[in-house]
XYZ file of C-alpha atoms in Angstrom:
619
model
C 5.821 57.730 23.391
C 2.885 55.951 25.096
C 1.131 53.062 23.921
C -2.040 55.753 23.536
C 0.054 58.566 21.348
C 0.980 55.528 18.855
C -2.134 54.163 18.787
C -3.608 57.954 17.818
C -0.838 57.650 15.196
C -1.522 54.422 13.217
C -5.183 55.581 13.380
C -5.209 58.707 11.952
C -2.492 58.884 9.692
C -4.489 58.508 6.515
C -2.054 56.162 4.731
C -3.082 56.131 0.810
C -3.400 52.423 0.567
C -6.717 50.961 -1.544
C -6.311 52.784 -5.179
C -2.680 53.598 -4.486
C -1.775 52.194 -7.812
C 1.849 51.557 -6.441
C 1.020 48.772 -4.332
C 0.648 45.533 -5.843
C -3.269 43.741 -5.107
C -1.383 41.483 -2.472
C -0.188 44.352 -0.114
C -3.748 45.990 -0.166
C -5.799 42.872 -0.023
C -3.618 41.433 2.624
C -3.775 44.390 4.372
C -7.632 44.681 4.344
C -8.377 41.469 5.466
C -6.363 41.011 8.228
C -7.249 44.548 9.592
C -11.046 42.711 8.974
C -9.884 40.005 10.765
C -9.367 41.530 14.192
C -11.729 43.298 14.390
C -13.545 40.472 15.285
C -11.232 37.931 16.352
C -8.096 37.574 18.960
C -6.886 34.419 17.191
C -3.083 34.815 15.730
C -3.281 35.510 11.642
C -1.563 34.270 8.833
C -0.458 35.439 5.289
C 0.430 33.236 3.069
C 2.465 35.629 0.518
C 4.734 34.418 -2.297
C 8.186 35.281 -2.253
C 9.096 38.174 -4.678
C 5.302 39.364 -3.797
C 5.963 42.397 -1.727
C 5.872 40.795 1.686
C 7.864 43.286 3.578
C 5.707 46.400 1.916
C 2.763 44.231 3.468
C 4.171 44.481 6.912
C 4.810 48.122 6.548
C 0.884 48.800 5.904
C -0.478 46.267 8.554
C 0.334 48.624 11.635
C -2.084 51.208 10.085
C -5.930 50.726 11.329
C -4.811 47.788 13.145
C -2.498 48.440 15.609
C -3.245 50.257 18.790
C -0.084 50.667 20.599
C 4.310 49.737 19.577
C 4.589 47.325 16.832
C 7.422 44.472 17.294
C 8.244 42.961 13.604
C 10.590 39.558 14.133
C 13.088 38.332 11.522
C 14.480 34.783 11.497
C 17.642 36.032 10.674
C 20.486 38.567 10.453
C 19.827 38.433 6.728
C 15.882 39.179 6.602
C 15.861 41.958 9.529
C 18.578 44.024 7.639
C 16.151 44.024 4.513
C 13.047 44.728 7.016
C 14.834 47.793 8.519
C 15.878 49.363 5.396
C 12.129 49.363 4.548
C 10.523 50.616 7.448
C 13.751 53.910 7.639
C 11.623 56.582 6.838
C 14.796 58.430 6.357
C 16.414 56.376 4.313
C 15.570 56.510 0.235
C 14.239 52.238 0.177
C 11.620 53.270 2.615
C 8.882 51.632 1.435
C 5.821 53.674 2.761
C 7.263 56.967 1.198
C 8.339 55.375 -2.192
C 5.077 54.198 -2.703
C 3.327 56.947 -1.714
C 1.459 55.767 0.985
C 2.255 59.027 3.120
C 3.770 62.203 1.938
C 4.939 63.192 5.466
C 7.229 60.861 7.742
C 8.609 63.720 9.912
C 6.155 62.550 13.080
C 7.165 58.619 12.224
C 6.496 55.857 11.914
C 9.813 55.769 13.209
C 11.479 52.055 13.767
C 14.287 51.212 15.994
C 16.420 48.199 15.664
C 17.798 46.074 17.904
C 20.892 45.524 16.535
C 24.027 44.310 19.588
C 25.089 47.027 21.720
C 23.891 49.741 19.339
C 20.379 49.714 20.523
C 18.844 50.207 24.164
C 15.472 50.331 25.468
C 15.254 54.273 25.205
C 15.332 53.776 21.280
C 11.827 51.384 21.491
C 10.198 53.534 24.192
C 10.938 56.265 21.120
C 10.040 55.028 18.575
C 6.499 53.419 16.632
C 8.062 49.662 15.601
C 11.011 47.808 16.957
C 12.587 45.654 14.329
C 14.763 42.802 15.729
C 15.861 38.596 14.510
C 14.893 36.415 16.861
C 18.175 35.393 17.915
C 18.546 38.916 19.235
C 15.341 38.987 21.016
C 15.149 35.881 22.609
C 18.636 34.630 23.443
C 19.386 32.329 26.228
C 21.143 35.532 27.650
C 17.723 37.357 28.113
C 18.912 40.784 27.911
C 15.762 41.756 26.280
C 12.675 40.284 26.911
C 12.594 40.702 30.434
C 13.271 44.878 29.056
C 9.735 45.089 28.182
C 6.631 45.559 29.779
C 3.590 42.550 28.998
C 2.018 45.121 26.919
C 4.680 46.934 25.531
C 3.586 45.805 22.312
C 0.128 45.410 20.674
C 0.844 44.261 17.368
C 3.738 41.338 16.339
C 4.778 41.021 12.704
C 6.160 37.311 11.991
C 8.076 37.408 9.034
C 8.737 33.419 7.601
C 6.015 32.789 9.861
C 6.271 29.161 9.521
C 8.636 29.255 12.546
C 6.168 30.223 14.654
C 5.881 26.750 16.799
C 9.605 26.797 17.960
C 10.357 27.250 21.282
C 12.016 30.602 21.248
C 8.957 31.906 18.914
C 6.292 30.665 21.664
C 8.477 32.458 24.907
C 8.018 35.779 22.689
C 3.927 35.265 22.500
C 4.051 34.505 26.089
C 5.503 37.180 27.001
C 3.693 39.816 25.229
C -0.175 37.405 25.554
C -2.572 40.864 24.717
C -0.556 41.028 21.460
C -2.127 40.626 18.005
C 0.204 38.323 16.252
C 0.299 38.296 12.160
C 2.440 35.207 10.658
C 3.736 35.937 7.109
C 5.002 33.027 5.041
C 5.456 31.478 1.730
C 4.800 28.178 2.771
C 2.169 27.787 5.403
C 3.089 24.222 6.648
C 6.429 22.555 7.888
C 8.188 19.921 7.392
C 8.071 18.210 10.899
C 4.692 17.814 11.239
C 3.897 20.579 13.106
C 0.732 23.233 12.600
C 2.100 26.867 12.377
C -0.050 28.573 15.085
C -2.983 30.874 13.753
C -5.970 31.046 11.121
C -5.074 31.477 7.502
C -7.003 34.818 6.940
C -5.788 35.503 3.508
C -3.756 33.393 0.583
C -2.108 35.197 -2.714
C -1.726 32.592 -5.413
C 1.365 31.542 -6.573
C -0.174 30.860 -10.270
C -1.472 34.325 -10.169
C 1.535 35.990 -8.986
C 3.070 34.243 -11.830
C 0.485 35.952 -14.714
C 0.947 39.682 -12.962
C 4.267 39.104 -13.123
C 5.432 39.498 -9.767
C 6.984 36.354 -9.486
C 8.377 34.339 -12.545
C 6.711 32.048 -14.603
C 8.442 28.434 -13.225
C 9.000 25.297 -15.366
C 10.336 21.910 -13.743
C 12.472 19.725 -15.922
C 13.317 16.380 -15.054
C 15.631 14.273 -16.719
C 15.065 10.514 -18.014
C 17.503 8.292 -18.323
C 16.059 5.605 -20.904
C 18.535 3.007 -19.293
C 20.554 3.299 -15.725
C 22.832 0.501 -15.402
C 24.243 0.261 -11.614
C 24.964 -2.261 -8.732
C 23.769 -2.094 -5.524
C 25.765 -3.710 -2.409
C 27.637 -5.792 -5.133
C 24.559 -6.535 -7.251
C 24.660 -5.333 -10.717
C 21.471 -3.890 -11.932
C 19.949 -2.640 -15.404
C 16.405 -0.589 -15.570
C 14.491 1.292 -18.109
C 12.757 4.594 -17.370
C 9.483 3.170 -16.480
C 11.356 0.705 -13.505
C 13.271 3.629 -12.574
C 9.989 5.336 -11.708
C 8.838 2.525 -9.955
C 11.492 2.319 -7.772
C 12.577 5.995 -7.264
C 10.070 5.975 -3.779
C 12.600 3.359 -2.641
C 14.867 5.553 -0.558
C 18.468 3.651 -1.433
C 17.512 4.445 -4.780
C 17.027 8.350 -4.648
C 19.565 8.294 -2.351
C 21.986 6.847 -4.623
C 20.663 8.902 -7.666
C 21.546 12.159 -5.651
C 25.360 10.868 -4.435
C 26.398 9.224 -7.898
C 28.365 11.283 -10.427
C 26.853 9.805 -13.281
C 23.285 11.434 -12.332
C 24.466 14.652 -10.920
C 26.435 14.592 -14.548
C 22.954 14.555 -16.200
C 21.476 17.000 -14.119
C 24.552 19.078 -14.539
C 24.667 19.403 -18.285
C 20.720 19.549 -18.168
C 21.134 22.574 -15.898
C 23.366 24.194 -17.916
C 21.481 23.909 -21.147
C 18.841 25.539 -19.600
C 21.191 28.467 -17.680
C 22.083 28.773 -21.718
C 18.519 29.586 -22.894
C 17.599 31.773 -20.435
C 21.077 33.896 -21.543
C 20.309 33.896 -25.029
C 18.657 37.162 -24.015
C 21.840 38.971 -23.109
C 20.831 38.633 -19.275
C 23.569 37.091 -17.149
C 21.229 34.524 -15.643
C 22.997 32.556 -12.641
C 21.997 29.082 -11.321
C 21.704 27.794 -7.785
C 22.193 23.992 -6.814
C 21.626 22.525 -3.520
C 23.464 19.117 -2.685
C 23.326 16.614 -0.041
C 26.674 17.523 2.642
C 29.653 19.427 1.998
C 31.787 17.074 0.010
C 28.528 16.383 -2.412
C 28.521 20.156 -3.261
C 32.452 19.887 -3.621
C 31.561 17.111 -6.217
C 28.493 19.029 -7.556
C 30.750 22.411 -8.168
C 33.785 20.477 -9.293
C 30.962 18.994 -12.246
C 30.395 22.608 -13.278
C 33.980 23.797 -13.134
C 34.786 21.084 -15.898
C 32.141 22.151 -18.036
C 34.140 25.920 -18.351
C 31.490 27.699 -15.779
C 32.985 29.312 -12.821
C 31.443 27.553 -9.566
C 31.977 27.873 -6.296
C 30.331 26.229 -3.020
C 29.013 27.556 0.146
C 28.152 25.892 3.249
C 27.577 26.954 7.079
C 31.158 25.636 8.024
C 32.517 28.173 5.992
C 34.665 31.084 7.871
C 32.259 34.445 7.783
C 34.939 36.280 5.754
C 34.677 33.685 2.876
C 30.998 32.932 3.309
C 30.771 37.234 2.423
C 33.063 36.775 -0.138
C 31.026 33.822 -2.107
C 28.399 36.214 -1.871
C 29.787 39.510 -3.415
C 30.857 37.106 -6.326
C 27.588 36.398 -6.938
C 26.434 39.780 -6.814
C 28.882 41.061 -9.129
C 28.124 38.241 -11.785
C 31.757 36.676 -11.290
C 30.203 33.615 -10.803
C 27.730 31.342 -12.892
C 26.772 28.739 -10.316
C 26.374 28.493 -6.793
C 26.130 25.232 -4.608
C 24.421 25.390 -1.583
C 24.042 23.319 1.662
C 21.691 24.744 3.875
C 22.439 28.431 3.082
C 20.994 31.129 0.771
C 17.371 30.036 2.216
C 14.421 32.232 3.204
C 15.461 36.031 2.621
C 17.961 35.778 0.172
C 17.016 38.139 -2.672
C 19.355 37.951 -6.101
C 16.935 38.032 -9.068
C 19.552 36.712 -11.442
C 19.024 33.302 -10.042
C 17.217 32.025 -12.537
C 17.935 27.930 -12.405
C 17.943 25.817 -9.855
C 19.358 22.558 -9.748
C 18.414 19.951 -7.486
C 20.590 17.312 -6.247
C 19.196 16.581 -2.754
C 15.865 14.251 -2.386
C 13.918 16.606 -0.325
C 11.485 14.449 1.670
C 9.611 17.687 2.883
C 7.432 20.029 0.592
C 7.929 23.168 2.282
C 12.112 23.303 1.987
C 11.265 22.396 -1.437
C 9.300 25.233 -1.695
C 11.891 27.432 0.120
C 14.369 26.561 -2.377
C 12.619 27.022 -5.416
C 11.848 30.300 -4.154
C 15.539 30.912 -4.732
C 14.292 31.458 -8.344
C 10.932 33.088 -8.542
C 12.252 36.592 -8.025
C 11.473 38.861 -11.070
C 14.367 40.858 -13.385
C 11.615 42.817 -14.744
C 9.011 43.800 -12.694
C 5.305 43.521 -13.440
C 6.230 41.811 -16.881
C 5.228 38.174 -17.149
C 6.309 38.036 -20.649
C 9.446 39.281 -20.580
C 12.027 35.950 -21.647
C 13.466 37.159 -18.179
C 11.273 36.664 -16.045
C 11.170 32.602 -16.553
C 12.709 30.289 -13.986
C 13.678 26.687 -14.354
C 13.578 24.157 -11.876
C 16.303 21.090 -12.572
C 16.438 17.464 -11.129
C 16.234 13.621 -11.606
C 13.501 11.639 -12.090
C 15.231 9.212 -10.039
C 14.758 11.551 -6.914
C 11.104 11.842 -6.966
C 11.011 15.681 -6.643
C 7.895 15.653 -9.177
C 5.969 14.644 -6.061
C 6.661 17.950 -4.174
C 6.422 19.914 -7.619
C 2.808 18.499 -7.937
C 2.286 19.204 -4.418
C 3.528 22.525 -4.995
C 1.097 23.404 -8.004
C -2.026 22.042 -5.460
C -1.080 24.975 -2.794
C -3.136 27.135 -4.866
C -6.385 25.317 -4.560
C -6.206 26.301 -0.721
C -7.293 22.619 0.069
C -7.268 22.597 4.021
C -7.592 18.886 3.920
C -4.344 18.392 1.758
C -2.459 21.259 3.842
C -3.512 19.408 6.895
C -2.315 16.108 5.140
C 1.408 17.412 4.499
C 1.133 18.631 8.385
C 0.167 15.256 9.408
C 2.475 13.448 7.601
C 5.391 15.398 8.668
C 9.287 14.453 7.568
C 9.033 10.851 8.483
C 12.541 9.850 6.825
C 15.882 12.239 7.719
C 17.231 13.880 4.178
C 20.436 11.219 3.341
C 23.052 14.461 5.415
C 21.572 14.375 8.286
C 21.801 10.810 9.682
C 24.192 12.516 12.553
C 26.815 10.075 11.293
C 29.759 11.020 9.268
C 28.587 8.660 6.268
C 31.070 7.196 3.974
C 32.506 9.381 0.794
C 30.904 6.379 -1.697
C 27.152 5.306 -1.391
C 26.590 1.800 -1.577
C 24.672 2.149 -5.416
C 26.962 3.179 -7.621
C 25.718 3.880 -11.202
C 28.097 3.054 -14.108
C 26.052 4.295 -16.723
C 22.538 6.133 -17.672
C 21.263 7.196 -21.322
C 19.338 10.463 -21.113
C 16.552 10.331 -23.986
C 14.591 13.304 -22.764
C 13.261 16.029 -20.451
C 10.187 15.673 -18.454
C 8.951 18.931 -18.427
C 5.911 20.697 -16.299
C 4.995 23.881 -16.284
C 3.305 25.598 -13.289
C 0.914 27.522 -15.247
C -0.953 24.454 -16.881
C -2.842 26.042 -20.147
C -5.409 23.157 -19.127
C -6.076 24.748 -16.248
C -9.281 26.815 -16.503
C -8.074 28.815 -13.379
C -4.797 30.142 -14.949
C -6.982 31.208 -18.458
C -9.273 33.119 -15.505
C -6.542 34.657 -14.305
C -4.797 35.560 -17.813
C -8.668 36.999 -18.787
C -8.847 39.378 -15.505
C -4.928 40.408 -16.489
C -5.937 41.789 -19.703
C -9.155 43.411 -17.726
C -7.276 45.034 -15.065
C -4.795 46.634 -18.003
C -7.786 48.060 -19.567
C -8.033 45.918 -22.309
C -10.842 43.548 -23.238
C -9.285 39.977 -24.639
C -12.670 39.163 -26.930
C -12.531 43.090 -28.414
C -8.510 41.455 -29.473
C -9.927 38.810 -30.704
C -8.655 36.414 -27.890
C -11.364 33.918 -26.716
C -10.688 32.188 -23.754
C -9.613 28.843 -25.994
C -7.695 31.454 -28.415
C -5.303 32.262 -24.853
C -4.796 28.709 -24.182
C -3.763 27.602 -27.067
C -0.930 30.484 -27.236
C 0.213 28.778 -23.897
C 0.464 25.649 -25.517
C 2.349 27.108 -28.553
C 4.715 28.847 -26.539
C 5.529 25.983 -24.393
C 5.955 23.424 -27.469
C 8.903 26.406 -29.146
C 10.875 25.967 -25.801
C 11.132 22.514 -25.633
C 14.671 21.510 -25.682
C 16.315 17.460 -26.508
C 18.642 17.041 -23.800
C 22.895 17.136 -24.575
C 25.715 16.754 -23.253
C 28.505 19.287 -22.236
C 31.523 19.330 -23.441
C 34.245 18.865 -20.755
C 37.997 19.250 -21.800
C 40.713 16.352 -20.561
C 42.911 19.105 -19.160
C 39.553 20.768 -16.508
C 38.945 17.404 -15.842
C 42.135 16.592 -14.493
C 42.415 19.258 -12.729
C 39.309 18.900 -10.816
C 39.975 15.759 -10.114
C 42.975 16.717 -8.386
C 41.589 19.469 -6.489
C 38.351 16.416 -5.815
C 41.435 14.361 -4.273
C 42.649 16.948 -2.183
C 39.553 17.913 -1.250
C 38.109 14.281 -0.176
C 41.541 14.013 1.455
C 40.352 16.144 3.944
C 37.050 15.244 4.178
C 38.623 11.834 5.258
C 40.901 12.993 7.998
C 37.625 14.594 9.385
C 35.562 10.845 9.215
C 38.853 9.098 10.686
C 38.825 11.406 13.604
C 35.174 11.249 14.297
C 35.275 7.066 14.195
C 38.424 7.261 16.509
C 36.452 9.459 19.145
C 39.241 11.816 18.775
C 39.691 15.548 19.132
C 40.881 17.777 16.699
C 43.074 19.453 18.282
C 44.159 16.957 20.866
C 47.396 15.079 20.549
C 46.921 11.523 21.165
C 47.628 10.295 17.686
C 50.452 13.264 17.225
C 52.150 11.499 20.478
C 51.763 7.882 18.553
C 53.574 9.387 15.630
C 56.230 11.713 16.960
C 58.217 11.392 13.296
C 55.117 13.526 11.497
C 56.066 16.934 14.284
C 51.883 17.594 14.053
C 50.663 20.253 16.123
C 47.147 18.399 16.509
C 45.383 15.152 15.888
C 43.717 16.845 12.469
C 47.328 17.502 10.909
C 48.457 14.429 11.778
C 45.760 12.443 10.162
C 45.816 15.024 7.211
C 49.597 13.946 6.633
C 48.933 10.539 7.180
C 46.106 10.289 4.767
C 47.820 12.245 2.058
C 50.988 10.012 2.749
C 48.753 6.675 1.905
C 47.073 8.663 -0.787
C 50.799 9.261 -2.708
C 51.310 5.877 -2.012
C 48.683 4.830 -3.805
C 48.928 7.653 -6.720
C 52.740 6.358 -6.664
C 53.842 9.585 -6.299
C 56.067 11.897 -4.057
C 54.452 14.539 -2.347
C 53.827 17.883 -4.350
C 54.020 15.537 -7.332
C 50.022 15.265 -7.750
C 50.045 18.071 -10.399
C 52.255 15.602 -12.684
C 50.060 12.482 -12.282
C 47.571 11.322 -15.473
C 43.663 11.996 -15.313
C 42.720 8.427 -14.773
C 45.360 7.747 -11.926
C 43.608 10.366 -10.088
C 39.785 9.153 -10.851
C 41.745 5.497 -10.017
C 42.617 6.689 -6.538
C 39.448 9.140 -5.994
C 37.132 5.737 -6.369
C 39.308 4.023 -3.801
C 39.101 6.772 -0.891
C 37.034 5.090 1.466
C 39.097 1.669 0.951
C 42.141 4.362 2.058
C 40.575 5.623 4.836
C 39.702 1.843 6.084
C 43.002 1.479 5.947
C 44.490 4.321 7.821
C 41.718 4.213 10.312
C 43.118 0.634 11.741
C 46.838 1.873 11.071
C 45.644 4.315 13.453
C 44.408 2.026 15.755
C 47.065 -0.228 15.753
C 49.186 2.143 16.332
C 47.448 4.077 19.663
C 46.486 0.315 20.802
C 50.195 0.161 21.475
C 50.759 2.969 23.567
């Protein structure tokens, strides 16, 4: 097809789009504008949608009116672009522009192809009226397919999670394609290094008012405050009430320690779980996402929720593929209750029964804040903001100053270019406490021996003080046909149901229960676990290979077949000498041997670290 056939197409295919009452105001609004938008401007566009909103339906209307040749739409990953091309498969029964109604007959397109490996060529996007690709695909270092395409084989390009936009690989596709209209479509239109997302924000859907259609759910943040902490730091024993602790929580050894010390994550833990609870008391099998620091935090994290009876499991990028998958079809078949996270199940990931999510990490950015909460905010029940479902919770420490990004959050709505530009300019000036580039030690330097939780701090996004949110509640009833004063609903009436329904959730915190047997047992598998996770840290401060065989040569009695098994025997060997126990034997030692031996692990590792060194220093 030529550029000038598909142009004819998108033009005169009188897609049902304003009135369709299957489309939700977001899809036709956005739609509207930005087709307003170039028609008298060049400039790149962006969307700022709410996840759960009906982004990729948006992206399946923009092409129409707009477009005047091939339309390229560009996932940021494998994950996103499968979800895309379901869509847009006008033969398929998820396509979104027949299920809708937005045209009756497909059989002359728009057809998509998808670049997908091998399985695609450039015979399938000379066919067809949208490519759909991730921009790994596209723009690899190996180049197979930009240089494919003509400069103007493409006149429209749809940027989903648009806030990418500025990376390298995003910025060879504009240049290569430089006639193109370019549409960014994101959440989140700021990042967290400081850069501006290229293009002009032509059109913003509230989160608050996503929350009252019910499109998204209605989000609460808890926080809880310990009324004492009692902790030393570098040897020096502390004690603070809650209004020091919020004093020093921008003090980044302090959130830092908050997020690494069990006693904190136990609080947040059995805070968490209350909540997962509530939301279940409707018969829903709500699930709960947590994100943690590094991989042996969300060992520690998950190992907190296994001894509390619910069945947790973690997932992390250095995970094998196969088990990765396998995390994830647990979770889809409700065989788990919790999930721990370390930089995974970000933008794309759609499972609506994640309902809480528990924060562990102190994010120093807003918009991976944002990204994670968004974990959360997908409905159960569609187009039903009062269904007990369709509530999310959001779960932390007020010792890890998240409230700052919640508030921050809550102000996206007021579409404040000065504060937007403010976040931009201010960038991600500290690293998050896992990404140093140093292996950091298993125990932070604070370590908390105590806290007393007296209460949650709770917020909710929709604030019944805020005259915007009883607007939006007033044009709700409006566009359902109903008039609120005719009910006998003034606008004061509406906010002070918001307030009463609020006050009849509020919860005291408690703790969980957590049996001496599950407790033992994690704290074996914690041992076994950290084990590991030392052999790793040992190798990486010795400079030596995993698989190379300079420490297996300095201990030819251990018959290693690499460096990593011989450290791994050699740190469980000091580790049963410690436990004072043969090996195999761990199963048979007492809970507080094990908890003994799991607070001296980095003492251990010392230790066999300069064994190590001795020993090589002599060959």
């Amino acid at each position: 097809m030529t550029n000038e056939e598909i142009a004819r197409f998108f033009n005169n295919a009188r897609p049902f789009i304003q009135g369709n009452p299957n489309l939700r105001d977001p899809q036709v609004e956005g739609w509207f504008r930005t087709r307003q938008h170039f028609r008298n401007s060049s400039e790149h566009a962006i969307l700022q949608i709410p996840v759960g909103c009906g982004k990729t339906g948006l992206m399946a209307l923009l092409p129409f009116e707009t477009a005047q040749g091939r339309v390229l739409v560009i996932a940021p990953n494998l994950e996103i672009r499968r979800g895309i091309s379901t869509a847009f498969d006008v033969a398929g029964r998820e396509c979104f522009l027949t299920s809708t109604r937005v045209l009756t007959d497909v059989s002359h397109g728009p057809f998509p192809a998808v670049l997908d490996g091998q399985d695609a060529n450039i015979h399938d996007c000379e066919s067809s009226h949208i490519v759909v690709t991730n921009i790994q695909q596209l723009a690899s270092r190996a180049d197979r397919w930009l240089p494919a395409f003509a400069d103007d084989f493409f006149d429209l390009i749809l940027v989903d999670e648009g806030h990418h936009n500025v990376a390298r690989s995003w910025e060879r596709v504009f240049e290569r394609f430089p006639n193109a209209k370019v549409v960014s479509l994101t959440a989140t239109p700021f990042r967290g290094d400081g850069r501006e997302i290229s293009g002009e924000r032509v059109y913003a859907y509230p989160f608050r008012t996503a929350m009252v259609r019910g499109y998204i759910k209605q989000i609460t943040a808890v926080n809880v405050a310990p009324e004492e902490i009692s902790f030393t730091y570098r040897g020096d024993a502390r004690r603070h009430t809650l209004e020091e602790v919020l004093q020093l929580r921008d003090e980044e050894w302090f959130s830092r320690g908050v997020a690494l010390a069990p006693e904190c994550n136990r609080s947040i833990v059995d805070a968490s779980i209350q909540w997962l609870q509530h939301l279940r008391e409707t018969g829903t099998f709500h699930q709960l996402i947590a994100v943690a620091c590094s991989v042996d935090h969300a060992r520690q994290v998950r190992s907190l929720y296994a001894e509390r009876g619910l069945q947790a499991r973690e997932i992390h990028s250095n995970m094998p593929a196969e088990e990765i998958e396998d995390v994830l079809q647990d979770l889809r078949r409700d065989r788990i209750d919790c999930i721990v996270q370390v930089r995974m199940l970000g933008e794309g990931f759609d499972h609506p029964n994640l309902s809480v999510a528990a924060i562990f990490q102190p994010f120093r950015s807003l918009s991976p804040y944002v990204q994670f909460i968004g974990r959360v905010m997908r409905v159960i029940h569609q187009n039903n903001p009062q269904h007990p479902d369709n509530r999310g919770v959001a779960v932390s420490h007020v010792g890890l100053n998240i409230d700052r990004h919640w508030d921050d959050f809550r102000r996206i709505d007021q579409e404040d270019q000065e504060l937007i530009q403010g976040w931009l300019e201010a960038g991600d000036e500290r690293p998050p406490a896992d990404e140093s580039g140093r292996r950091r030690r298993l125990t932070p330097d604070m370590v908390v021996q105590n806290e007393i939780i007296s209460h949650f701090i709770e917020q909710e996004y929709l604030d019944p003080m805020d005259d915007a949110v009883i607007d939006d509640l007033v044009q709700e009833f409006r566009r359902r046909g109903l008039d609120p004063e005719a009910l006998g609903l003034s606008r004061e009436n509406l906010r002070q149901r918001l307030i009463q329904a609020r006050t009849r959730e509020s919860m005291e915190p408690r703790e969980i229960p957590v049996t001496p047997q599950r407790r033992r047992q994690e704290a074996r598998r914690r041992l076994n676990e950290r084990s590991r996770a030392l052999a790793s840290r040992i190798l990486n401060a010795l400079g030596a290979s995993i698989n190379g065989r300079n420490i297996v040569l300095a201990y030819p009695e251990l018959r290693s077949a690499n460096n990593y098994a011989a450290v791994i025997m050699i740190v469980n060997g000091a580790v049963n000498e410690r436990l004072e126990a043969d090996g195999g034997t761990r199963g048979e030692i007492p809970l507080e041997r094990l908890e003994e031996v799991l607070d001296q692990i980095d003492q251990i590792g010392d230790n066999v670290q300069a064994q190590i060194q001795e020993r090589l220093s002599r060959r």
